[in-house]
Every structure is written in structure tokens, then in C-alpha cells.
Short mmCIF file of C-alpha atoms in Angstrom, two decimals:
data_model
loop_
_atom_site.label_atom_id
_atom_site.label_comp_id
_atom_site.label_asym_id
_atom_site.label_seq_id
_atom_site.Cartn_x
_atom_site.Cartn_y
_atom_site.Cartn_z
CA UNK A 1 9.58 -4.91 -33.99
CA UNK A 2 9.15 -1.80 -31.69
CA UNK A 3 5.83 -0.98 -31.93
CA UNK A 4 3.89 2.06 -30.66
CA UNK A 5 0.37 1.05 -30.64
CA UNK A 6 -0.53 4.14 -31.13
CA UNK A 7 -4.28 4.05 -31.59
CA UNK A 8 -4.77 2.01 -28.06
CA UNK A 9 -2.64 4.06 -25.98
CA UNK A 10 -3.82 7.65 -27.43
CA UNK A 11 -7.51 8.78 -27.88
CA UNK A 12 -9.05 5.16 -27.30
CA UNK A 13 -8.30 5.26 -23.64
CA UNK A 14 -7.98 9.18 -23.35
CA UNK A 15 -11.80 9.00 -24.49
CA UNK A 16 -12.68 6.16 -22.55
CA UNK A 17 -11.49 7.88 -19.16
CA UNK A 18 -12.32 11.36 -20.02
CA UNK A 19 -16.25 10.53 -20.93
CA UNK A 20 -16.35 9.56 -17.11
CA UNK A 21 -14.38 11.59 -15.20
CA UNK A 22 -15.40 14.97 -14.05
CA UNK A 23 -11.63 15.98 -11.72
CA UNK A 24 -11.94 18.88 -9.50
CA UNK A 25 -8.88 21.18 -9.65
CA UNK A 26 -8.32 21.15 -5.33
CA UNK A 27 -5.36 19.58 -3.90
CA UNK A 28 -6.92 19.12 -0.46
CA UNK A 29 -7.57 15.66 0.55
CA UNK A 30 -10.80 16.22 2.48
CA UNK A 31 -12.26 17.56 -1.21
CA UNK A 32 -10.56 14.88 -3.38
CA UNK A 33 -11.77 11.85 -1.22
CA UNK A 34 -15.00 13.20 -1.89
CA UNK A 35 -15.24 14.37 -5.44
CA UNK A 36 -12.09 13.22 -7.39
CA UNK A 37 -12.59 10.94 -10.68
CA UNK A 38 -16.35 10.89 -10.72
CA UNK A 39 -19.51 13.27 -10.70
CA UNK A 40 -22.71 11.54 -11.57
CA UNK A 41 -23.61 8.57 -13.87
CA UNK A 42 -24.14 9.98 -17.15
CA UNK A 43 -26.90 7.62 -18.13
CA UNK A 44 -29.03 7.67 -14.72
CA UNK A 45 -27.38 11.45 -13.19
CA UNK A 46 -26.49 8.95 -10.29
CA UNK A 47 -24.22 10.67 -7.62
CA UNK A 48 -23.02 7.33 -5.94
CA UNK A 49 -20.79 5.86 -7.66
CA UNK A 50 -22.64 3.17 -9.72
CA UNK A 51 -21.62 -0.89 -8.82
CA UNK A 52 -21.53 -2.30 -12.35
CA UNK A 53 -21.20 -5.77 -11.31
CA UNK A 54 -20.40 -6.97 -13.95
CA UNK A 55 -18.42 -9.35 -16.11
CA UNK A 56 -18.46 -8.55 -19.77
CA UNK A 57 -19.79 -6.00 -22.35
CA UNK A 58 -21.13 -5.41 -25.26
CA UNK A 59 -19.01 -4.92 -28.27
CA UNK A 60 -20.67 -2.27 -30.90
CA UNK A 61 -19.58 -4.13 -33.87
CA UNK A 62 -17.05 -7.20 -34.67
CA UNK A 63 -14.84 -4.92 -36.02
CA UNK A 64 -14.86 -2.73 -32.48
CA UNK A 65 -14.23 -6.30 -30.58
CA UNK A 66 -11.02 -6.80 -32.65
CA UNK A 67 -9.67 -3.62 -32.54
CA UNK A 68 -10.23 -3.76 -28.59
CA UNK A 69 -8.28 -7.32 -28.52
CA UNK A 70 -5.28 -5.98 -30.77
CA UNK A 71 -5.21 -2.83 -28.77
CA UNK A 72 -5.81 -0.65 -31.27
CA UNK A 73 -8.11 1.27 -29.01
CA UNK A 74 -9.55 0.77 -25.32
CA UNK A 75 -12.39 -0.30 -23.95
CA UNK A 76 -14.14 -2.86 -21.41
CA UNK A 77 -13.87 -5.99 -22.61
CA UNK A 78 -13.81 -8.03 -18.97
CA UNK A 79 -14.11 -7.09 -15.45
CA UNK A 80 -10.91 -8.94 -14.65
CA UNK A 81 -9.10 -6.45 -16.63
CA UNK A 82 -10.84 -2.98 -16.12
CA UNK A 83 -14.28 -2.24 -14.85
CA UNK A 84 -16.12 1.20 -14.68
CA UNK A 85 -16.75 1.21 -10.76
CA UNK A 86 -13.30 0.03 -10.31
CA UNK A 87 -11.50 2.93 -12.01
CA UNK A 88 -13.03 5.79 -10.14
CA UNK A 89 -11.15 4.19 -6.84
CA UNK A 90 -8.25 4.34 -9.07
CA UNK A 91 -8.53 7.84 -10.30
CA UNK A 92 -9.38 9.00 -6.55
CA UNK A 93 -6.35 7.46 -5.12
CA UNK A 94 -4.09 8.68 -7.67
CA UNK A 95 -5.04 12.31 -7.44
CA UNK A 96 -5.26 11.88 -3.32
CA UNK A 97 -1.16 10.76 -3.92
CA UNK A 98 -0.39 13.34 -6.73
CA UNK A 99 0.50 10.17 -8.90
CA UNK A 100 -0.34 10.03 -12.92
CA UNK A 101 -2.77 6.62 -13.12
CA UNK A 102 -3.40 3.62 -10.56
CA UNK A 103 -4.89 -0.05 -10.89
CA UNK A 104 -7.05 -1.53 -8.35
CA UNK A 105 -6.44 -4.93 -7.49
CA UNK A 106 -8.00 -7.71 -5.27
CA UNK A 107 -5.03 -7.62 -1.85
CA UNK A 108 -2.57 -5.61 -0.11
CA UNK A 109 -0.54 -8.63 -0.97
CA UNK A 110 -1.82 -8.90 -4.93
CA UNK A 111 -0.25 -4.90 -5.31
CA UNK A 112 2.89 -5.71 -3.35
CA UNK A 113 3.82 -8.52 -5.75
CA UNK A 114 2.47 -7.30 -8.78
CA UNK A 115 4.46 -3.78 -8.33
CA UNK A 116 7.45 -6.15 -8.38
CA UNK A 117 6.43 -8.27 -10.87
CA UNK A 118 6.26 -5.54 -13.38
CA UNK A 119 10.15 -4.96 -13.38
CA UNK A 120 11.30 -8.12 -12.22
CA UNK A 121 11.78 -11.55 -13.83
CA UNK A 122 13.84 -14.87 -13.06
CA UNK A 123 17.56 -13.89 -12.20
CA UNK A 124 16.59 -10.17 -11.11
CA UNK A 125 16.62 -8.68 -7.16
CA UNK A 126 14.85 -6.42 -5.26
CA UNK A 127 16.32 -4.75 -2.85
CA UNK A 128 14.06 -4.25 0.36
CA UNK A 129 14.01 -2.52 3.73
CA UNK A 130 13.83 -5.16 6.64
CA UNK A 131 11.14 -2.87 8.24
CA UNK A 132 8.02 -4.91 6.90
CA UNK A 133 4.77 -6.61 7.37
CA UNK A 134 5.19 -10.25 7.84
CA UNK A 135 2.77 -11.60 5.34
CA UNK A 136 5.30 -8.86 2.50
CA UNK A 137 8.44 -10.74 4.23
CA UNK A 138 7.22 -13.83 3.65
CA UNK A 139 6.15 -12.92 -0.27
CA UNK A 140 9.25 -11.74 -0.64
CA UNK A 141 11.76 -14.15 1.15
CA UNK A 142 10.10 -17.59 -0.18
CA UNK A 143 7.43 -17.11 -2.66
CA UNK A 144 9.28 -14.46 -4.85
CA UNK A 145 12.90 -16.62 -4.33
CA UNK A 146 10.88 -20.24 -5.80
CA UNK A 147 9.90 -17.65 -9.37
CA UNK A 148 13.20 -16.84 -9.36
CA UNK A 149 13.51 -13.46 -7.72
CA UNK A 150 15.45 -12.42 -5.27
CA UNK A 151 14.86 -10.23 -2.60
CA UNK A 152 17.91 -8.49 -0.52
CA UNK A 153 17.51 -7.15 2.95
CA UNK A 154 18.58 -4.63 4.48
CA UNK A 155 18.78 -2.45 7.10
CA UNK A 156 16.72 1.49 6.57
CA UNK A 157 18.42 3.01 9.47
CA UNK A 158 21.58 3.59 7.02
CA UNK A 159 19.88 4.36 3.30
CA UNK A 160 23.50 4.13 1.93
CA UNK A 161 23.04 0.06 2.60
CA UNK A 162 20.67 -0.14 -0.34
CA UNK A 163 23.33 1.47 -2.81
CA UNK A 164 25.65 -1.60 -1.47
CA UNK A 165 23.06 -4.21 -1.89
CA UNK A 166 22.92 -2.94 -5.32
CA UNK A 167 24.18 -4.78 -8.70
CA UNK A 168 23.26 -4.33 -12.68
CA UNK A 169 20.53 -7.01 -12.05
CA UNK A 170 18.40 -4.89 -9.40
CA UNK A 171 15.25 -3.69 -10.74
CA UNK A 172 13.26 -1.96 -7.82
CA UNK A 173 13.81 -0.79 -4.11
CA UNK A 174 10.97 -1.84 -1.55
CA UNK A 175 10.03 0.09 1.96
CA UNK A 176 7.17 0.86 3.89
CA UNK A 177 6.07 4.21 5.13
CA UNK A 178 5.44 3.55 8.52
CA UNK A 179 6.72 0.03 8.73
CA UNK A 180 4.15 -2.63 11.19
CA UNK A 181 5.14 -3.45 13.49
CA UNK A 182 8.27 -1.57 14.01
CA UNK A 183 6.90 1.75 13.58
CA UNK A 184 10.13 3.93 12.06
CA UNK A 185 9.34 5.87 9.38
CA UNK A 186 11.28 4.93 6.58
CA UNK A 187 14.26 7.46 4.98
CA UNK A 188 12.20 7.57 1.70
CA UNK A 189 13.90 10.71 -0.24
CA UNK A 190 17.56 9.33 0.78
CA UNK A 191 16.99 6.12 -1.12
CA UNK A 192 14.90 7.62 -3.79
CA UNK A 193 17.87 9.77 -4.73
CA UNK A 194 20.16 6.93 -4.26
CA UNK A 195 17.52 4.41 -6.93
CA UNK A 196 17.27 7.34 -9.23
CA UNK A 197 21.31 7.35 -9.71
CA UNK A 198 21.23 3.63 -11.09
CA UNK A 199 17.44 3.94 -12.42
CA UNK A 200 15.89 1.80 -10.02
CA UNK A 201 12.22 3.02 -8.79
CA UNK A 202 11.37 3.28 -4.92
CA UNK A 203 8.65 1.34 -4.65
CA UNK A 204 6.61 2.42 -1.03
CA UNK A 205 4.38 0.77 0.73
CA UNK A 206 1.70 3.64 2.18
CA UNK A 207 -0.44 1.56 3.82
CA UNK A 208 -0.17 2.79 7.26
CA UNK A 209 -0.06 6.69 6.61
CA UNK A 210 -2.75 7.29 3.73
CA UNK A 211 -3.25 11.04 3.63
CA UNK A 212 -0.36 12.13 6.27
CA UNK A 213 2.48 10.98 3.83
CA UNK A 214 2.79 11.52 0.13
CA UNK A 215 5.94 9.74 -1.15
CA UNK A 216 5.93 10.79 -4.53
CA UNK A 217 6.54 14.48 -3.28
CA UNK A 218 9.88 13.34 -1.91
CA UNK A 219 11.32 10.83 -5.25
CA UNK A 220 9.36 7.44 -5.23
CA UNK A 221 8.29 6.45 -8.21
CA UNK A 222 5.44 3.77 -7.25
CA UNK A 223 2.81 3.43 -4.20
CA UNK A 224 1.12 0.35 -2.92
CA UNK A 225 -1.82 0.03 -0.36
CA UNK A 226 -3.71 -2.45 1.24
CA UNK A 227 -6.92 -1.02 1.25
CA UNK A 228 -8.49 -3.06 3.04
CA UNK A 229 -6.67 -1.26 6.10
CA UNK A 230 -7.37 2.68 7.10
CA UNK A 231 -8.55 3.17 3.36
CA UNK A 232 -11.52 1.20 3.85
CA UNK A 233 -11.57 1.11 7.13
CA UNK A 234 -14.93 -0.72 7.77
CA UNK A 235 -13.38 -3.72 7.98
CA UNK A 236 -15.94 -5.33 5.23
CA UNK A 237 -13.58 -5.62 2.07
CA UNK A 238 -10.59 -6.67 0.67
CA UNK A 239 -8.15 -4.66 -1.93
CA UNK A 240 -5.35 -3.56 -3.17
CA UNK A 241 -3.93 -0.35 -5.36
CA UNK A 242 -1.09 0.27 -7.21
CA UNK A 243 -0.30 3.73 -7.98
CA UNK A 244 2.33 5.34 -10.58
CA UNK A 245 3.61 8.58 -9.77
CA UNK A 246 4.18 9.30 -13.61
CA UNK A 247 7.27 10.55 -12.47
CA UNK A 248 9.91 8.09 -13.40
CA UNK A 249 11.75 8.03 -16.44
CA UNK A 250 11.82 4.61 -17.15
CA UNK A 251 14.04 4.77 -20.59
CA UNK A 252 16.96 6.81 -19.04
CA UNK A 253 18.57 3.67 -18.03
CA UNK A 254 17.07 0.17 -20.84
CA UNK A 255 19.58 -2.19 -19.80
CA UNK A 256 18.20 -1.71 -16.10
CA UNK A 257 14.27 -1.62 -17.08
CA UNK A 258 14.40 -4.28 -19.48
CA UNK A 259 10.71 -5.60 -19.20
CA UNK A 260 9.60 -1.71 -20.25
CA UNK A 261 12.11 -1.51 -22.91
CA UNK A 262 12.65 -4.36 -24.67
CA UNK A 263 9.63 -5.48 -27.28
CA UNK A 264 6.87 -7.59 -25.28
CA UNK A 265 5.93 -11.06 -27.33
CA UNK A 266 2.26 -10.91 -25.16
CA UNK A 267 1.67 -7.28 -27.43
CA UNK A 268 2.73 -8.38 -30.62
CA UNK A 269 6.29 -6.96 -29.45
CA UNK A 270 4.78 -3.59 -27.89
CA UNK A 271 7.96 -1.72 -25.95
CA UNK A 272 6.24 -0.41 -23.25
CA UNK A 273 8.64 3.14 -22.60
CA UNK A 274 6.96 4.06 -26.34
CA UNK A 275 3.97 2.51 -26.54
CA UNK A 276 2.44 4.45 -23.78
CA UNK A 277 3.67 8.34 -24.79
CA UNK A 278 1.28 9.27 -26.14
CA UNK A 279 -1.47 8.63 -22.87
CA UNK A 280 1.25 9.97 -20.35
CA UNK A 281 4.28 9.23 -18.44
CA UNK A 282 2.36 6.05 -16.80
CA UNK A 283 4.05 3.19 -18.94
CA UNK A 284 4.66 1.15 -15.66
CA UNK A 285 0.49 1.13 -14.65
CA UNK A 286 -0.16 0.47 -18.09
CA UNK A 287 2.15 -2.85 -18.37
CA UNK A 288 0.73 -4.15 -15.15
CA UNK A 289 -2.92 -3.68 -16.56
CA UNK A 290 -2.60 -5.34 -19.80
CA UNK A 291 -0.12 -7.97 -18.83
CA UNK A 292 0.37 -9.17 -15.27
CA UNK A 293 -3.38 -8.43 -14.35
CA UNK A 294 -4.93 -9.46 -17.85
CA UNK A 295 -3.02 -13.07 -16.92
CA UNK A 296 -2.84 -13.66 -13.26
CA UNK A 297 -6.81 -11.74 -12.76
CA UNK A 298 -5.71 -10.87 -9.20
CA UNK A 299 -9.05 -8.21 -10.10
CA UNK A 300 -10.73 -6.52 -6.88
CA UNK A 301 -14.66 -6.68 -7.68
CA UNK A 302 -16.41 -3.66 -8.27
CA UNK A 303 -18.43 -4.22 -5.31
CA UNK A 304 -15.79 -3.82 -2.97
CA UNK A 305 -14.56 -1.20 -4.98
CA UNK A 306 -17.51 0.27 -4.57
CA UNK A 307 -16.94 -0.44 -0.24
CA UNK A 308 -13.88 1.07 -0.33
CA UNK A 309 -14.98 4.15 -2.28
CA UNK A 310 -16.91 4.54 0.58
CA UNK A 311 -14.48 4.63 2.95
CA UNK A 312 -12.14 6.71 1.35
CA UNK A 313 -15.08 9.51 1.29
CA UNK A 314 -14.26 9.86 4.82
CA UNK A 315 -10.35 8.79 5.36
CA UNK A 316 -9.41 12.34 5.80
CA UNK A 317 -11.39 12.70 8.76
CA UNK A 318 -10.65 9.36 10.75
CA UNK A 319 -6.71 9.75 10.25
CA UNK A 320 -7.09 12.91 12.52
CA UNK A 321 -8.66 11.18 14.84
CA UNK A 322 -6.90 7.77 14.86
CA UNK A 323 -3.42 10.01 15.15
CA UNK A 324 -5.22 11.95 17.79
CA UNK A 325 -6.45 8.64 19.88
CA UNK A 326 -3.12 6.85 19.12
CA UNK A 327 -1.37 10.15 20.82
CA UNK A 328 -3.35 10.08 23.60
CA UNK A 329 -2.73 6.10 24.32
CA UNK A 330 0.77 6.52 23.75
CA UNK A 331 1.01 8.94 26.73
CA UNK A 332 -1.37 6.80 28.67
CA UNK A 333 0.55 3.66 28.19
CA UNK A 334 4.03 5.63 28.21
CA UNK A 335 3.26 6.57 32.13
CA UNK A 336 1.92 3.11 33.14
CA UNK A 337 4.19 0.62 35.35
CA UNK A 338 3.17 -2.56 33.88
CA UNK A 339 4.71 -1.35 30.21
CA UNK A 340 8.28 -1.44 29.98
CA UNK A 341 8.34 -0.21 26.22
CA UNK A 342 6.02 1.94 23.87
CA UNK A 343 6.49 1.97 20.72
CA UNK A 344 5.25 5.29 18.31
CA UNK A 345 6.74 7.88 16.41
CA UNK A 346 6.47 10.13 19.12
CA UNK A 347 8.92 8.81 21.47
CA UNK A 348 11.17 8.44 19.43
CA UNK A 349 14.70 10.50 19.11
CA UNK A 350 17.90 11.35 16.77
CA UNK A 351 17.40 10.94 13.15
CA UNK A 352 14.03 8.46 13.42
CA UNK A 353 12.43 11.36 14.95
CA UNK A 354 13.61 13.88 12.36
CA UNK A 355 12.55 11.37 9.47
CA UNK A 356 8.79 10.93 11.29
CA UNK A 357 8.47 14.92 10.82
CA UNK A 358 9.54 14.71 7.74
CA UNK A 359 7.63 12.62 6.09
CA UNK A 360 4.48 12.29 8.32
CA UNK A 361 2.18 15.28 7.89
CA UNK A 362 -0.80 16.03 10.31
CA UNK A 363 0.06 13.34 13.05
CA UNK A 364 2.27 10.31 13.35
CA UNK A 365 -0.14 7.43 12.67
CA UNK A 366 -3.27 5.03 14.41
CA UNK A 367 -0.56 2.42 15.41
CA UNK A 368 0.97 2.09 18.58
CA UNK A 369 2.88 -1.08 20.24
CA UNK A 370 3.74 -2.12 23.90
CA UNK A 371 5.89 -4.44 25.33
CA UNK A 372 4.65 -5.67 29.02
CA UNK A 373 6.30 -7.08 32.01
CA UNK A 374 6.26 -10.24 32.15
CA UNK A 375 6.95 -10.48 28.18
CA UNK A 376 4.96 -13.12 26.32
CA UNK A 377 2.56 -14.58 28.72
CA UNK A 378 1.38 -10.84 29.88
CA UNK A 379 1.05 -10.19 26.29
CA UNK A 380 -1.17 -13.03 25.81
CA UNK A 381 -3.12 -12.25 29.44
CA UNK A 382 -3.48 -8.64 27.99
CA UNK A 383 -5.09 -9.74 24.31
CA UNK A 384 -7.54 -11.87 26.37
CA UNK A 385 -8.11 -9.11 28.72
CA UNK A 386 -9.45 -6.67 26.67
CA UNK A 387 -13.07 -5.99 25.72
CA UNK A 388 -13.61 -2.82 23.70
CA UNK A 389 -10.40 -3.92 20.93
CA UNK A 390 -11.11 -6.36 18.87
CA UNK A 391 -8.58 -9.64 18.25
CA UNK A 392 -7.82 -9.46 14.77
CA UNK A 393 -5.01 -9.64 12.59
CA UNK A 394 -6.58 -6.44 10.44
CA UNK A 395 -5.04 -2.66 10.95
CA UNK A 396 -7.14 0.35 10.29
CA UNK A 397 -10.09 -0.17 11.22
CA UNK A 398 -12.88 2.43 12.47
CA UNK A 399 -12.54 0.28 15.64
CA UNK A 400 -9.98 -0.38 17.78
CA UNK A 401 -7.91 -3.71 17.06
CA UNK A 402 -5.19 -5.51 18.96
CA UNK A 403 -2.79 -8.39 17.97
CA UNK A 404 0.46 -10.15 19.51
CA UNK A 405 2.37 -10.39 16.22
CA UNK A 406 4.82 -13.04 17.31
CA UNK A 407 2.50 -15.77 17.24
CA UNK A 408 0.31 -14.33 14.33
CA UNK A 409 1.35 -12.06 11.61
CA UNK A 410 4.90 -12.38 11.97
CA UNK A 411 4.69 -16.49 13.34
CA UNK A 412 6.20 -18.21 9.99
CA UNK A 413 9.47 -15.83 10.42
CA UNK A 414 12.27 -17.32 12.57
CA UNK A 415 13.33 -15.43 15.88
CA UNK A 416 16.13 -13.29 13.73
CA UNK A 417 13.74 -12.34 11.36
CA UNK A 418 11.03 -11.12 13.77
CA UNK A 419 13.72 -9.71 15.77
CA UNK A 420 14.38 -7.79 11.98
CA UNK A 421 11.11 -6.67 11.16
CA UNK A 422 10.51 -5.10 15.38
CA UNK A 423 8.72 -8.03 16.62
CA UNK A 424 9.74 -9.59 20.23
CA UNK A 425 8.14 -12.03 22.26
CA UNK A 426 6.51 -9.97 24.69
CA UNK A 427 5.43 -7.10 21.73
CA UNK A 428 1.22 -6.57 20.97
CA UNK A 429 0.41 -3.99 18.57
CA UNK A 430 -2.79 -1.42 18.68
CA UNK A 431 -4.38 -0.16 15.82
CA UNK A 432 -6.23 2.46 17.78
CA UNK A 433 -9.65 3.44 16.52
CA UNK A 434 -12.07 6.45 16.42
CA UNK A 435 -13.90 5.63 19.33
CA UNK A 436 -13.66 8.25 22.37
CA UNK A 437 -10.99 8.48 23.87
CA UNK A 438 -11.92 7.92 27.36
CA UNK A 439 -13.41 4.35 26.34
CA UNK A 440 -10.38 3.06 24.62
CA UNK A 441 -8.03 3.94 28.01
CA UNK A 442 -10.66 2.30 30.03
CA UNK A 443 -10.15 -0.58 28.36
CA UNK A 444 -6.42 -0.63 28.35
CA UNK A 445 -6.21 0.00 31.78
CA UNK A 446 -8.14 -2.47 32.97
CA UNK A 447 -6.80 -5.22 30.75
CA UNK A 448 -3.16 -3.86 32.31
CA UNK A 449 -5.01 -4.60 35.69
CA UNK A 450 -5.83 -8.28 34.49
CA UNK A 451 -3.01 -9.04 32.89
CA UNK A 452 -1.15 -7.76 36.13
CA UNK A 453 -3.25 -9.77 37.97
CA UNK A 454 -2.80 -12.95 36.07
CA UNK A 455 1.07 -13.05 36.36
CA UNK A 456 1.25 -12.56 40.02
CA UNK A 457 -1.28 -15.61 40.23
CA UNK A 458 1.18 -17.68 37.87
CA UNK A 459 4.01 -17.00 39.78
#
């Protein structure tokens, strides 16, 4: 049968929410980090947000307990499903993007496959920018092909190649913002439009340009971070959000959103598209609550939650100031004679350029990449070179990190593949940090100097 379940999905979670959530009516990001989706604690008057480390809680009656387990209403029942620290991150990201709900979950990696997961089953594709993190190439090229998904490629510089890539069994399109390593911001209302035509969401990946891009003002329908990167940004905690714009009509098209139209045998045959109408147009966050995280737990705990909650406080401020940093070692680096490539937004031309102002609002990103002469042995002479960046595989961080991604982060990718996804031999990535300026050159320049040094030496 096509149930409703109307009691859950109406004033039981409505009430729920509501009883905790004071929402400020500003749009600007430096006042939403701050005070969106929570006040004070309304038992203690508590302005940080509360840890409630957790795992259970108490039912008020058995009759309460069943009606939370048959979703007749909503409540906490387990941490691994919802948890009251853990939805004020939620709430704040999803009025930072604009979007309708979000679920917090434990990885960058945990929302990338989850978001798929939600629309996608065995015999279904995906069809995905090349443009990506290794560790989401990977996911998507082996782990996602053994459950029985595939994942299509292809290239972003022409969005018309996702409407050929296209048959009745895609379910989602996949991009990144600002893609790492390759750093070209991706065409993300050209695609949208195109995935709206057959019903397919855009699915982004905003991990790299929190704040300066909003993808739901220009058609995509979901949003995933890592937030352990510039959302965090201490460096401390891993996590993961998933974010529904709200903004998708996911019943204009059943045959090609089967797993939120057709009845659900884990919800006594709930059909998602109705169930959910009467909470909102957020169907798709609701599905990958109850169902995907209720049975794979990929949960974030409340304490890092509660981490990145503090991080976000302040993201507004540090993505000024990595953007301004990163601007000022792109120029340093662009004028140097041991780099014979520098890869950011800035420098680049044609239609990249016009998609970078586009979509990038209030500066072009923390990340920057090099190639050096000498290609991969100066690369790895530079990494060892430096002092002030750290050598870690991590992007976003307060401090200032460096990486050669052909033997890390992209190293289980063959040569055509890295080649794919920006990465060549003799390629190191910066994720420039908030530290003064004049520091961070310093150490660039003399790591160049070393690195210089070294290969003369070798040869």
C-alpha cells in the first residue's frame, strides 16, 4: 500500500525541531554561522551548543516507544539515527546553503555515497564529472561498480556530455564545486538545467568553496561536504553533511526516482514523494535518515559535531582570508622561475574563467597547485623542503598544508585517470592557510631555493 505516515512526518517532527530551534531571519553568512538553528539550552539557558553524548533516551511511556518505532511520530530513539547536538550542525548548514533540511554524517566520503545511495540501486548509473577527489573516484569507479552501480565519466568542460551519458536508468549527476586537484570550477547551472529535463538531481560536492558558492541558487538539487575540511577547519574532527535544497520535485518524473516513489518494504511500504508532504519538500533527507543511515550507522558523534559547530562559527571569516593568502601565493609563485605551471582560478581564461565568476562569490578559493621544474623529484625535494606547511593529505585547514597528490590522494588511480582528475607527476597542491602572509611566502621561497638546490646536486 501507499502509505502517508502522516502522524511521523507532520507535527511529531515539526514539534520535535521547532521546541529547539530559535532561526534568525538574516541571510548573511557571518550571522547564520553564528546564530542559525540554536539559541540556548532550554533546560540549563546554555548558549554553547550542549554535547549530549549520548546513545539512547528515555521513552515517556511504552506506548510513546512504539509509536516512535512505527513512525507514527518522531523522536530520539538512538544517536546513530538523530541526536540533539547533531541537528543544530544540520540546521546551520542548511540555512548557510539556502537548502530545506540536512543530515550529518560521520565522512566526506559517508555523504558522497550515501547522497547516491538514496536514488541509486543495483543496475542504476550515475553520471559524474571527471573533475574529482581521488578517494570520490575511487568510491565511485570500484566500490559503487562491486554493489552494482555504475558510475559514467565524463568530461565538465562540455556540460552537453552529461545529457549523452544519459539513459532511462540514470538516477543522479555528480560534480564538485571547485574540483581538487584540478581546480576548474564546475558548469553547475548548465547541467542542472540539463538533469532537470530528464528529472535527474545535480548532486554537488561544496567542499572546497563553503560560503563563496551556493549551488542551490543556480539548479542543484543536493549538497555534500566534507567537513572535516574548511568547515571545521581545526583539523581535530571528522564529518560529513548532506544537504537537500527542498527544491526538487522528485514525483514529476516516478519511473526515474523509483526508490522515492515506489512503496518502501523497510516502512511498512511508506512512498517517500507522499509520505514526507506534509514536513516539506525534503523527501530525499528524510529517506536517507530513516533508511540508509538507520542501517549502515555511518552517524558523526555529537562531539565532533559539537567541533565542527565550532568551526563553522568562524568559516565566514577564514574563507576571506584563505582566498586572500591563496591570491597572494598565486602571484608569488606565478612570477617565480623554478614553477613552470600554477594552477588557480585566477589564471585562468575563456569560459573556465567566466564559470569561476560565476559561481565563486567573494574570492576564488584557499587552494592553489604548482608544477616545478624538474617534475616529480622537485616536487618531492619541495614537500620535504618546507617548514611552516604541514605534510598532510587534509585540505582546509587554519594552517597551511601541502601534498604531492600523485603518490598520495590520487596514487590507486592509473596514469589516465590522474591525468583525468588534473593530477601529473610533477603536480603538489597548497591548501593555503590563515597565517600572515609574509610567513607563508617565506616558506615557499625558500623550499623553491632547496628544492632548486637539490636537483642541480642530482644532476
Amino acid at each position: 500500500p501507499r502509505k502517508r505516515c502522516g502522524g511521523f512526518f507532520g507535527a511529531g517532527l515539526a514539534g520535535n525541531v521547532m521546541e529547539m530551534t530559535i532561526m534568525t531571519e538574516s541571510k548573511n553568512p557571518e550571522t547564520l554561522a553564528l546564530h542559525a538553528g540554536y539559541r540556548s539550552d532550554p533546560a540549563t539557558g546554555a548558549v554553547a551548543v550542549p554535547i549530549y553524548q549520548t546513545t539512547s533516551y528515555q521513552f515517556n511511556s511504552p506506548e510513546h516507544a512504539a509509536n516512535l518505532f512505527a513512525l507514527k511520530e518522531l523522536g530520539n530513539i538512538y544517536t546513530r539515527i538523530m541526536n540533539p547536538t547533531n541537528v543544530v550542525l544540520e540546521q546551520r548548514i542548511a540555512a548557510l546553503d539556502g537548502g530545506a533540511a540536512a543530515l550529518a554524517v560521520s565522512s566526506g566520503q559517508a555523504a558522497s555515497a550515501i547522497a547516491i545511495q538514496n536514488v541509486a540501486q543495483v543496475g542504476d548509473n550515475v553520471v559524474s564529472s571527471t573533475d574529482l577527489y581521488g578517494g570520490t573516484w575511487n568510491l565511485f569507479a570500484n566500490t559503487l561498480k562491486q554493489q552494482g552501480i555504475e558510475v559514467r565519466f565524463v568530461d565538465p568542460a562540455d556540460p552537453e556530455g552529461f545529457r549523452s551519458a544519459t539513459d532511462v536508468k540514470t538516477r543522479a549527476y555528480y560534480a564538485e564545486t571547485l574540483p581538487n586537484p584540478k581546480l576548474t570550477v564546475f558548469p553547475i547551472q548548465e547541467v542542472a538545467d540539463i538533469g532537470r529535463e530528464f528529472g535527474i538531481p545535480l548532486i554537488m560536492d561544496n567542499t572546497a568553496a563553503p560560503i563563496l558558492c551556493r549551488p542551490f541558487d543556480h539548479g542543484a538539487a543536493i549538497i555534500v561536504y566534507s567537513t572535516t575540511k574548511y568547515i571545521g577547519g581545526h583539523g581535530t574532527s571528522i564529518g560529513g553533511l548532506i544537504v537537500d535544497g527542498g527544491n526538487f520535485d522528485w514525483e514529476a518524473h516516478p519511473d526515474r526516482q523509483p526508490l522515492l516513489n515506489q512503496p518502501d518494504p523497510s516502512y511498512h511500504g511508506a512512498v517517500w514523494a507522499e509520505a514526507i508532504k506534509p514536513l516539506g519538500p525534503i523527501a530525499y533527507i528524510i529517506k536517507a535518515r530513516v533508511t540508509l543511515q538507520r542501517d549502515l550507522g555511518a552517524a558523526v558523534s555529537p562531539f565532533n559535531a559539537f567541533q565542527t559547530i565550532q568551526g563553522l562559527e568562524t568559516l565566514p571569516l577564514r574563507i576571506r582570508e584563505h582566498c586572500r593568502n591563496a591570491d597572494a601565493v598565486t602571484e608569488y609563485l606565478n612570477r617565480h622561475d623554478r614553477v613552470v605551471k600554477v594552477i588557480h582560478p585566477s589564471l585562468q581564461g575563456g569560459e573556465d574563467r567566466v564559470r569561476a565568476d560565476k559561481y565563486l562569490k567573494g574570492g576564488y578559493g584557499g587552494l592553489v597547485g604548482l608544477e616545478l621544474k624538474g617534475g616529480l623529484e622537485a616536487g618531492r625535494e619541495f614537500i620535504n623542503a618546507l617548514e611552516l606547511f604541514y605534510h598532510v593529505a587534509n585540505i582546509g585547514d587554519a594552517r597551511s598544508l601541502a601534498i604531492h597528490p600523485a603518490t598520495t590522494t590520487h596514487s590507486q588511480l592509473t596514469p589516465e585517470e590522474q591525468l583525468a582528475t588534473g593530477v601529473t607527476d610533477g603536480y603538489v597542491r597548497l591548501s593555503v592557510g590563515i597565517e600572515h602572509i609574509d610567513d607563508i611566502i617565506a616558506d615557499l621561497s625558500q623550499a623553491l631555493d632547496k628544492a632548486a638546490s637539490a636537483s642541480k646536486i642530482t644532476a
